[in-house]
């Protein structure tokens, strides 16, 4: 065992050497040092604001749906560890990956039959895009190589995904002119329950028609735009996209990396619309937050198109593709989700968030409050600057909750196992954060 290091020493080394997400080097904000986690709680190595344990309102970027240190997932990891942590996937295969692929085919929308396992969400989006471009190349339409999406989206931080993130509000604005130029539609009108706006549907259709000759695919996050602004839209727009893509010969990709595995109240957000995309990405909650894993699923049409082309292979093969540990835990996580009454569980979280956030709408500085499935959002009237952001985070910590507000949003995507008392704690912390950001 290595010599123990004091929290102060660790944080000092962290500041000097460790690059954190979306931050400068060295970092300006001191991260919280987590010593361990179990259930829905993060245990800190030393108390911060007098608080030693935080209820995790973020589920580790929306992935830890069953909470931490879950006995079933721990057991699956230990069991697989005893067999093999990893073997290469080229020329070799193994039961956890085969089981996982079959299970994903079974539970995702009808018609998705083939599974490419990737090592992160962004890579699965790269693969999805490569599939679409290669499909058209293979069937003799190489000019179809652009993508269309609507504004306000987020699809990851590698190159192709960045090109379909929101071009203005997104984090990748400085790369305009360097990234591939994609086609952007307006943001879909807000509201999960709202009737689809006929004018907007027509504008989508017209844009797809106008660019049909050069479009390989339309790619969107179905029902919820997540890191682009935590906005909900009508499933009707997904049906409209399906119809327009079919009419004009364009593939449709759903990025379900954030919405998959029950987060919006349906197992997959596509299920709200009853639509099957040509390609679908899953990730984040796939392993219950234990290990990094994602997948791009596609229809036989896409797979056959590629496999009968001039270069009849999909030239992609991450070193850790189909990792046995990750796929074994993913199997356990999906089985755990489906063996319980997950719909009632997510509805309970939804009800708790609605109740707890109801009064937020009355707070000064709050523009709107919205809840869908296990997603709760307070949108402020103006974006948080660094000082107000820090004040909001501190207020949440003092309430015993880990939140990570961004832009004008104070939101939660908690583990589904969060009990009613902890949900109340999370919503109270969101109110406190909103309040603190105004003072
Ligand atoms: C998080 C996310 C990604 C990127 O996944 P990584 O695993 O972080 O690479 C892509 N699309 C959506 C919708 C996401 O929420």
XYZ file of C-alpha atoms and ligand atoms in Angstrom:
454
model
C 0.000 0.000 0.000
C 1.278 3.510 -0.766
C 1.965 5.908 2.098
C -1.216 7.760 3.054
C -1.280 11.405 1.931
C -3.026 14.174 3.789
C -5.993 15.876 2.095
C -3.994 19.119 1.943
C -1.095 17.389 0.197
C -3.389 15.630 -2.270
C -5.174 18.853 -3.143
C -1.862 20.611 -3.589
C -0.685 17.927 -6.048
C -4.073 18.053 -7.747
C -3.767 21.752 -8.305
C -0.283 21.475 -9.699
C -0.701 18.465 -11.988
C -4.281 17.408 -12.630
C -6.343 18.907 -15.402
C -10.054 18.934 -14.548
C -13.010 19.070 -16.974
C -13.686 22.402 -18.663
C -11.041 24.118 -16.572
C -7.764 25.973 -16.967
C -4.432 24.613 -15.753
C -3.814 25.221 -12.892
C -7.446 25.205 -11.809
C -8.968 28.302 -10.227
C -11.495 26.450 -8.084
C -10.520 23.919 -5.496
C -12.327 20.634 -6.182
C -13.824 18.656 -3.307
C -11.755 15.643 -2.326
C -14.023 12.562 -2.237
C -12.817 9.733 -0.042
C -15.570 7.206 -0.820
C -19.214 6.980 -1.830
C -22.119 4.711 -1.003
C -25.831 4.830 -1.649
C -26.518 8.387 -2.771
C -23.800 9.946 -0.596
C -20.335 11.212 -1.352
C -18.020 11.130 1.680
C -15.475 13.947 1.700
C -11.900 13.457 2.887
C -12.314 16.568 5.054
C -15.402 18.593 5.899
C -16.195 21.556 3.639
C -18.432 24.317 5.018
C -18.713 22.046 8.047
C -20.241 19.251 5.939
C -18.562 15.838 5.622
C -21.122 14.010 3.461
C -23.056 15.208 0.457
C -26.163 13.782 -1.190
C -25.229 13.516 -4.853
C -27.751 15.482 -6.907
C -25.700 14.898 -10.068
C -25.418 11.064 -10.010
C -21.889 11.586 -11.324
C -22.925 13.290 -14.527
C -26.228 11.393 -14.617
C -24.697 7.933 -14.727
C -24.968 6.494 -11.192
C -28.665 5.621 -11.412
C -28.494 2.923 -8.722
C -26.242 4.914 -6.376
C -22.698 4.043 -5.300
C -21.276 0.805 -3.983
C -24.377 -1.118 -4.978
C -23.984 -4.722 -3.795
C -25.250 -6.207 -7.079
C -22.948 -4.110 -9.257
C -19.996 -4.607 -6.896
C -20.566 -8.349 -7.079
C -20.733 -8.308 -10.894
C -17.449 -6.391 -11.061
C -15.731 -8.692 -8.531
C -16.977 -11.786 -10.286
C -15.713 -10.601 -13.666
C -12.432 -9.437 -12.132
C -11.824 -13.034 -11.073
C -12.151 -14.193 -14.713
C -10.530 -11.422 -16.755
C -10.549 -7.638 -16.640
C -9.884 -7.315 -20.315
C -9.124 -9.104 -23.559
C -8.885 -7.528 -26.985
C -12.069 -7.624 -29.075
C -10.434 -8.142 -32.462
C -10.703 -11.843 -33.244
C -11.849 -12.622 -29.685
C -15.229 -12.340 -28.039
C -16.745 -13.076 -24.623
C -19.997 -13.691 -22.837
C -20.473 -10.299 -21.093
C -20.223 -8.394 -24.397
C -22.449 -10.871 -26.259
C -25.066 -10.734 -23.520
C -24.952 -6.955 -23.428
C -25.332 -6.528 -27.185
C -28.290 -8.932 -27.247
C -29.903 -7.186 -24.302
C -29.492 -3.744 -25.881
C -31.090 -4.990 -29.099
C -33.969 -6.373 -27.056
C -34.710 -3.251 -25.004
C -34.043 -0.457 -27.516
C -36.591 0.541 -30.186
C -37.609 -2.207 -32.610
C -35.369 -2.419 -35.664
C -31.990 -1.618 -34.067
C -30.190 -4.940 -34.445
C -26.447 -4.350 -34.455
C -24.257 -2.996 -31.685
C -20.852 -1.321 -31.832
C -19.362 -1.039 -28.346
C -17.317 2.088 -27.712
C -15.381 3.343 -24.733
C -17.115 6.679 -24.164
C -20.177 8.588 -25.257
C -18.243 10.933 -27.517
C -16.589 8.003 -29.278
C -19.979 6.343 -29.803
C -21.169 9.567 -31.466
C -18.054 9.566 -33.658
C -18.864 5.975 -34.625
C -22.523 6.818 -35.303
C -21.461 9.644 -37.610
C -18.860 7.475 -39.318
C -21.563 4.831 -39.891
C -23.846 7.394 -41.545
C -21.194 8.954 -43.785
C -19.832 5.555 -44.757
C -23.317 4.233 -45.477
C -23.892 6.910 -48.135
C -20.404 6.498 -49.550
C -20.996 2.751 -49.804
C -24.308 3.083 -51.616
C -22.817 5.500 -54.143
C -23.775 8.887 -52.676
C -20.494 10.224 -51.310
C -21.724 13.830 -51.470
C -23.974 13.125 -48.491
C -21.538 14.006 -45.722
C -23.001 16.890 -43.739
C -25.120 16.662 -40.618
C -28.197 18.579 -39.555
C -29.146 19.223 -35.965
C -31.147 21.748 -34.010
C -29.572 24.436 -31.892
C -29.166 23.919 -28.162
C -27.736 20.398 -28.416
C -24.717 18.690 -26.889
C -23.110 15.538 -28.285
C -19.672 15.340 -26.706
C -16.250 16.922 -26.864
C -14.388 15.076 -29.633
C -14.239 16.615 -33.086
C -17.358 15.491 -34.978
C -19.591 15.653 -31.876
C -18.326 19.202 -31.215
C -19.466 20.222 -34.697
C -23.090 19.421 -33.789
C -23.069 20.991 -30.336
C -24.845 24.323 -30.057
C -22.729 26.680 -32.172
C -23.331 29.754 -29.992
C -24.152 28.793 -26.406
C -21.970 25.686 -26.485
C -18.505 25.312 -25.073
C -16.939 24.898 -28.517
C -17.633 28.328 -29.953
C -13.955 29.154 -30.529
C -13.754 26.334 -33.086
C -16.221 27.863 -35.499
C -14.547 27.841 -38.909
C -12.251 24.962 -37.935
C -14.921 22.354 -37.279
C -16.919 20.802 -40.124
C -19.760 23.224 -40.963
C -23.040 21.532 -40.201
C -26.618 22.629 -40.886
C -28.461 24.070 -37.880
C -32.212 24.325 -37.413
C -33.712 26.582 -34.755
C -34.057 25.146 -31.294
C -37.271 23.115 -30.938
C -40.066 24.982 -29.107
C -39.942 24.152 -25.401
C -42.340 21.939 -23.467
C -42.660 18.175 -23.280
C -46.459 18.363 -23.133
C -46.842 21.161 -25.671
C -48.515 20.373 -28.984
C -45.904 20.318 -31.774
C -45.756 23.687 -33.489
C -46.817 23.216 -37.122
C -44.692 26.113 -38.336
C -41.592 24.718 -36.672
C -42.244 21.231 -38.089
C -42.564 22.763 -41.554
C -39.306 24.694 -41.130
C -37.492 21.469 -40.145
C -38.910 19.676 -43.151
C -37.972 22.508 -45.493
C -34.403 22.655 -44.175
C -33.961 18.897 -44.612
C -35.428 19.124 -48.119
C -33.162 22.056 -49.038
C -29.993 20.199 -47.953
C -31.055 16.633 -48.817
C -28.346 16.147 -51.451
C -25.537 16.860 -48.981
C -27.043 15.521 -45.740
C -25.879 12.178 -44.397
C -27.919 12.359 -41.221
C -29.937 14.367 -38.764
C -28.616 13.949 -35.229
C -30.506 15.081 -32.120
C -30.951 14.384 -28.439
C -34.529 13.084 -28.234
C -36.972 14.838 -25.838
C -34.322 16.441 -23.592
C -31.463 18.666 -24.663
C -29.103 18.092 -21.784
C -25.745 19.838 -21.418
C -26.876 22.360 -24.046
C -29.456 23.821 -21.655
C -31.615 21.171 -19.969
C -34.604 21.882 -22.216
C -37.535 19.545 -22.943
C -39.465 19.327 -26.203
C -42.443 17.455 -27.601
C -41.861 13.880 -28.809
C -43.924 15.019 -31.813
C -40.799 16.646 -33.266
C -39.081 13.253 -33.332
C -41.946 11.816 -35.384
C -41.694 14.823 -37.702
C -37.937 14.253 -38.103
C -38.484 10.564 -38.839
C -41.042 11.419 -41.529
C -38.885 14.114 -43.138
C -35.745 11.943 -43.063
C -37.646 9.110 -44.754
C -39.131 11.465 -47.316
C -35.788 13.019 -48.298
C -33.426 10.080 -47.884
C -31.508 11.169 -44.793
C -30.506 8.947 -41.859
C -31.705 9.763 -38.343
C -29.454 9.457 -35.284
C -30.710 9.706 -31.705
C -28.135 10.515 -29.061
C -29.656 8.839 -25.974
C -26.446 9.022 -23.969
C -28.106 11.212 -21.332
C -31.741 10.151 -21.754
C -31.350 6.359 -21.931
C -32.192 3.866 -19.174
C -35.265 5.544 -17.754
C -34.108 9.103 -17.024
C -37.087 10.784 -18.761
C -39.700 8.314 -17.494
C -39.523 6.082 -20.594
C -36.793 3.445 -20.907
C -35.482 5.410 -23.892
C -36.676 8.881 -24.861
C -37.431 7.536 -28.362
C -40.155 5.426 -26.723
C -42.139 8.621 -25.939
C -42.400 9.107 -29.706
C -42.628 5.483 -30.829
C -39.863 6.199 -33.325
C -36.879 4.055 -34.319
C -33.805 5.987 -35.445
C -31.346 4.475 -37.937
C -28.555 4.801 -35.401
C -28.765 5.300 -31.645
C -26.075 6.075 -29.066
C -26.227 5.050 -25.419
C -23.691 5.655 -22.663
C -23.585 7.363 -19.256
C -26.027 5.215 -17.185
C -25.171 2.114 -19.249
C -22.866 0.757 -16.515
C -24.760 2.408 -13.658
C -21.889 4.860 -13.437
C -19.237 2.246 -12.643
C -17.057 2.168 -15.751
C -16.769 4.010 -18.999
C -18.754 2.351 -21.774
C -21.047 3.403 -24.599
C -22.571 1.874 -27.703
C -23.818 2.843 -31.140
C -26.680 0.649 -32.360
C -27.867 0.548 -35.963
C -30.415 -1.052 -38.258
C -29.652 -3.868 -40.739
C -30.034 -1.345 -43.577
C -27.109 0.729 -42.272
C -24.962 -2.307 -41.456
C -25.616 -3.974 -44.819
C -24.981 -0.755 -46.728
C -21.593 -0.364 -45.103
C -20.662 -4.021 -45.393
C -21.423 -4.150 -49.123
C -19.503 -0.987 -49.938
C -16.208 -0.399 -51.656
C -14.451 -0.659 -48.284
C -16.765 -3.251 -46.753
C -15.773 -2.801 -43.113
C -16.335 -0.251 -40.395
C -12.779 0.842 -39.710
C -13.031 1.492 -36.006
C -11.688 -0.541 -33.094
C -10.884 1.044 -29.752
C -8.215 -0.825 -27.782
C -10.615 -1.365 -24.901
C -13.624 -2.140 -27.084
C -16.151 -4.414 -25.370
C -14.193 -4.344 -22.116
C -15.319 -7.408 -20.097
C -15.470 -5.592 -16.744
C -17.531 -2.745 -18.165
C -19.879 -4.999 -20.135
C -20.361 -7.309 -17.125
C -21.321 -4.369 -14.922
C -23.567 -2.975 -17.681
C -25.425 -6.300 -17.788
C -25.890 -6.217 -14.027
C -27.021 -2.589 -14.105
C -29.612 -3.165 -16.832
C -30.890 -6.338 -15.134
C -31.138 -4.465 -11.847
C -33.078 -1.659 -13.505
C -35.486 -3.952 -15.353
C -35.998 -6.394 -12.480
C -37.325 -3.616 -10.272
C -40.297 -1.372 -10.847
C -38.156 1.373 -12.366
C -41.092 3.278 -13.821
C -42.686 3.727 -10.422
C -39.266 4.634 -9.044
C -38.676 7.370 -11.614
C -42.274 8.633 -11.154
C -41.631 8.882 -7.420
C -38.494 10.940 -8.062
C -40.453 13.106 -10.503
C -43.181 13.728 -7.918
C -40.596 14.598 -5.262
C -38.828 17.032 -7.578
C -42.120 18.669 -8.605
C -43.209 19.131 -5.025
C -39.848 20.359 -3.799
C -39.280 22.778 -6.665
C -42.825 24.185 -6.829
C -42.001 27.292 -4.826
C -38.817 28.011 -6.795
C -40.879 29.712 -9.496
C -41.648 32.502 -6.984
C -38.000 33.229 -6.163
C -36.456 36.460 -7.432
C -34.151 35.857 -10.381
C -35.829 32.597 -11.406
C -37.051 32.477 -15.014
C -38.614 29.017 -15.052
C -38.816 25.677 -13.272
C -39.283 22.356 -15.053
C -39.339 18.672 -14.199
C -39.446 15.585 -16.411
C -38.786 12.087 -15.085
C -35.757 12.217 -12.801
C -34.654 15.634 -14.092
C -35.348 18.842 -12.176
C -34.312 22.267 -13.429
C -34.348 25.822 -12.104
C -33.503 28.250 -14.888
C -32.354 31.684 -13.766
C -32.999 34.975 -15.505
C -29.306 35.515 -16.190
C -26.222 33.302 -16.481
C -24.168 32.781 -13.331
C -20.790 34.478 -13.358
C -17.933 32.858 -11.461
C -18.763 34.557 -8.143
C -22.485 33.771 -8.234
C -21.696 30.220 -9.359
C -19.415 29.757 -6.362
C -22.061 31.218 -4.035
C -24.692 28.830 -5.451
C -22.420 25.782 -5.078
C -21.489 26.776 -1.508
C -25.141 27.172 -0.559
C -25.870 23.673 -1.894
C -22.945 22.222 0.054
C -24.145 23.909 3.250
C -27.490 22.180 2.600
C -25.603 18.875 2.376
C -25.981 18.406 -1.384
C -23.602 18.174 -4.341
C -24.824 20.226 -7.311
C -22.888 21.624 -10.243
C -24.787 24.585 -11.684
C -23.835 25.759 -15.171
C -24.704 28.808 -17.258
C -28.148 29.917 -16.020
C -29.111 26.491 -14.679
C -29.362 24.937 -11.244
C -30.457 21.388 -11.884
C -30.476 17.847 -10.552
C -30.373 14.408 -12.177
C -30.210 12.271 -9.023
C -29.820 8.492 -8.664
C -33.231 6.799 -9.019
C -32.763 5.267 -5.569
C -32.749 8.681 -3.852
C -35.367 8.417 -1.099
C -38.014 11.052 -0.422
C -36.099 12.683 2.428
C -32.971 13.045 0.305
C -35.022 14.326 -2.647
C -36.398 17.005 -0.329
C -32.825 17.783 0.683
C -31.788 18.124 -2.954
C -34.669 20.430 -3.879
C -34.102 22.518 -0.747
C -30.451 22.844 -1.751
C -31.470 23.948 -5.262
C -33.694 26.648 -3.747
C -30.878 27.707 -1.438
C -28.477 27.826 -4.399
C -30.903 29.925 -6.449
C -31.396 32.237 -3.497
C -27.660 32.555 -2.797
C -26.933 33.347 -6.447
C -29.165 36.404 -6.158
C -27.528 37.804 -3.018
C -22.330 13.172 -21.963
C -22.875 13.168 -23.331
C -22.076 12.836 -24.440
C -20.600 12.544 -24.315
O -20.343 11.392 -23.591
P -18.890 11.169 -22.931
O -18.977 9.827 -22.301
O -18.719 12.290 -21.945
O -17.902 11.249 -24.033
C -22.673 12.828 -25.680
N -23.974 13.110 -25.840
C -24.779 13.426 -24.804
C -26.231 13.703 -25.042
C -24.254 13.472 -23.514
O -25.041 13.814 -22.488
